[in-house]
C-alpha positions in Angstrom: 96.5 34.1 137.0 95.4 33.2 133.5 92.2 35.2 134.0 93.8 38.0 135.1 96.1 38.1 132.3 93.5 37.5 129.8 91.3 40.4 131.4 94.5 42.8 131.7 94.9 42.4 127.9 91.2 43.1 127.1 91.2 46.1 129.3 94.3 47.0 127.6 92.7 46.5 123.9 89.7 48.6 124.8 91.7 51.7 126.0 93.7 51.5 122.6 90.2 51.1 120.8 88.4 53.8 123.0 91.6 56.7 121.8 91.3 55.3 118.5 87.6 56.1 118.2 88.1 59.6 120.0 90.8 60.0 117.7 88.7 59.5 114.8 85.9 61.7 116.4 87.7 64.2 116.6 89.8 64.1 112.8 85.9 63.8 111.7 85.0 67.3 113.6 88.1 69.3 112.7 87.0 68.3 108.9 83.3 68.9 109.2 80.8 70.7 106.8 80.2 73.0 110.6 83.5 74.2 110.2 83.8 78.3 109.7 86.5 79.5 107.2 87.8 82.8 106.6 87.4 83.9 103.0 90.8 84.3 102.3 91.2 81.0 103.1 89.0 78.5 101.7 89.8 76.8 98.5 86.7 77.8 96.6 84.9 81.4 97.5 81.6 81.5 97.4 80.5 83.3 94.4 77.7 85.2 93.4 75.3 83.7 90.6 76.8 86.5 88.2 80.6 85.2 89.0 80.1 81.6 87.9 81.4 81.6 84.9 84.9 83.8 85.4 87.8 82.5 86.0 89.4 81.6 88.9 91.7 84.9 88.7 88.9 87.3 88.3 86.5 85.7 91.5 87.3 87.9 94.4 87.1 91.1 91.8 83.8 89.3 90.3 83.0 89.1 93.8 83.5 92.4 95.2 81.9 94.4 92.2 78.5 92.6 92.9 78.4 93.7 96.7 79.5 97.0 95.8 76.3 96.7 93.1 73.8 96.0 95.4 75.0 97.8 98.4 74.7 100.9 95.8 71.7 100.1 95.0 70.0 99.6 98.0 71.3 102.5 99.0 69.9 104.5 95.9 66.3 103.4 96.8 67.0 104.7 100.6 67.9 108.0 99.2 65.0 107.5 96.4 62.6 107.6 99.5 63.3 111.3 100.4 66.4 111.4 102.6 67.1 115.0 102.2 70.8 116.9 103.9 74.2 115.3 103.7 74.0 111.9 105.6 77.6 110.0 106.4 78.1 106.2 108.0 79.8 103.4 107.8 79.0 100.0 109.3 81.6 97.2 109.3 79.7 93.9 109.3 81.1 90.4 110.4 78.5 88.3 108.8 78.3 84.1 107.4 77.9 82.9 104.1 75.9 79.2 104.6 76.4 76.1 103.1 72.9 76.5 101.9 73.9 79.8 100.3 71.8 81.9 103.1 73.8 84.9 104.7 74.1 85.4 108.8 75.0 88.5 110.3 77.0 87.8 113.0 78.5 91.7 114.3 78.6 95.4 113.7 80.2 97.9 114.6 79.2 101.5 113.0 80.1 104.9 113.5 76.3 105.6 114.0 73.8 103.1 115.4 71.1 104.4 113.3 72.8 102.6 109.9 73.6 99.0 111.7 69.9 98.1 110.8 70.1 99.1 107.2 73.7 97.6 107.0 71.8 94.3 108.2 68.6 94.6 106.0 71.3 94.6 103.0 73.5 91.7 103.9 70.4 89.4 104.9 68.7 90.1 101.3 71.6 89.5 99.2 70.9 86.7 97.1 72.0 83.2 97.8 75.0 82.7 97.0 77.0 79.4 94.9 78.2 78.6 98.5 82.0 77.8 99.2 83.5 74.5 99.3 86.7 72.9 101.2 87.9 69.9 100.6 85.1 69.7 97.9 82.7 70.3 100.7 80.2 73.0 101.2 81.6 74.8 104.5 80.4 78.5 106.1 82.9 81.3 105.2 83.0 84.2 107.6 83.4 87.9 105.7 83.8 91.5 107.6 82.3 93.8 104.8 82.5 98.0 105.0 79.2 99.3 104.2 79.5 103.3 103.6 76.6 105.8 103.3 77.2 109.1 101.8 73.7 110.0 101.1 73.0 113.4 99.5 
């Protein structure tokens, strides 16, 4: 009787330490580095190297001024290449910003097929990016950007 006792209670003590360790598993996962955020959300944005220094008020302005920059830009040397006509598309793009600072494109969806390549060439060479933090952690931060082309 004393054996079973002392075996019921060590059966007992290992279920509480078995939901105690898949507790902490999974408290650990839900606060991983692998977790995605939504920009909105996450404490600090990612930034571009250019947005570093302004403060905390001006980010998502800083923020949305470069993209606009480069996406013009790109789009300049398209047109620079001898795209002749009037020329109109826009490509939303669902795409990651890394912890390393890499970008992932993750969707599209366009009004014209043709343009979802282009849209992708230009998210995947932006530069890497000062990447966003949670908890004081680097974390991946999902973004759905419009692209437009209104080439001349």
């Amino acid at each position: 009787s004393y054996q079973f006792q002392t075996n019921k209670r060590l059966i007992t003590n290992m279920k509480k330490l078995l939901l105690i360790l898949l507790f902490a598993i999974t408290y650990y996962n839900s606060y991983s580095q692998t977790d995605t955020l939504f920009y909105a959300n996450v404490e600090e944005k990612p930034r571009f190297a250019e947005c570093k220094e302004v403060a905390k008020t001006q980010e998502i302005q800083c923020f949305k001024e470069q993209m606009d920059k480069i996406i013009r830009e790109y789009i300049k040397s398209i047109t620079s290449q001898g795209t002749c006509g009037f020329i109109q598309g826009r490509v939303n793009v669902s795409f990651c910003i890394n912890p390393d600072g890499t970008t992932k494109v993750l969707q599209m969806k366009s009004t014209d097929k043709d343009w979802e390549a282009v849209a992708q060439s230009i998210i995947e060479s932006l530069p890497p990016f000062i990447p966003a933090k949670q908890n004081g952690k680097p974390v991946v931060v999902k973004m759905l950007w419009p692209i437009r082309f209104e080439l001349f």
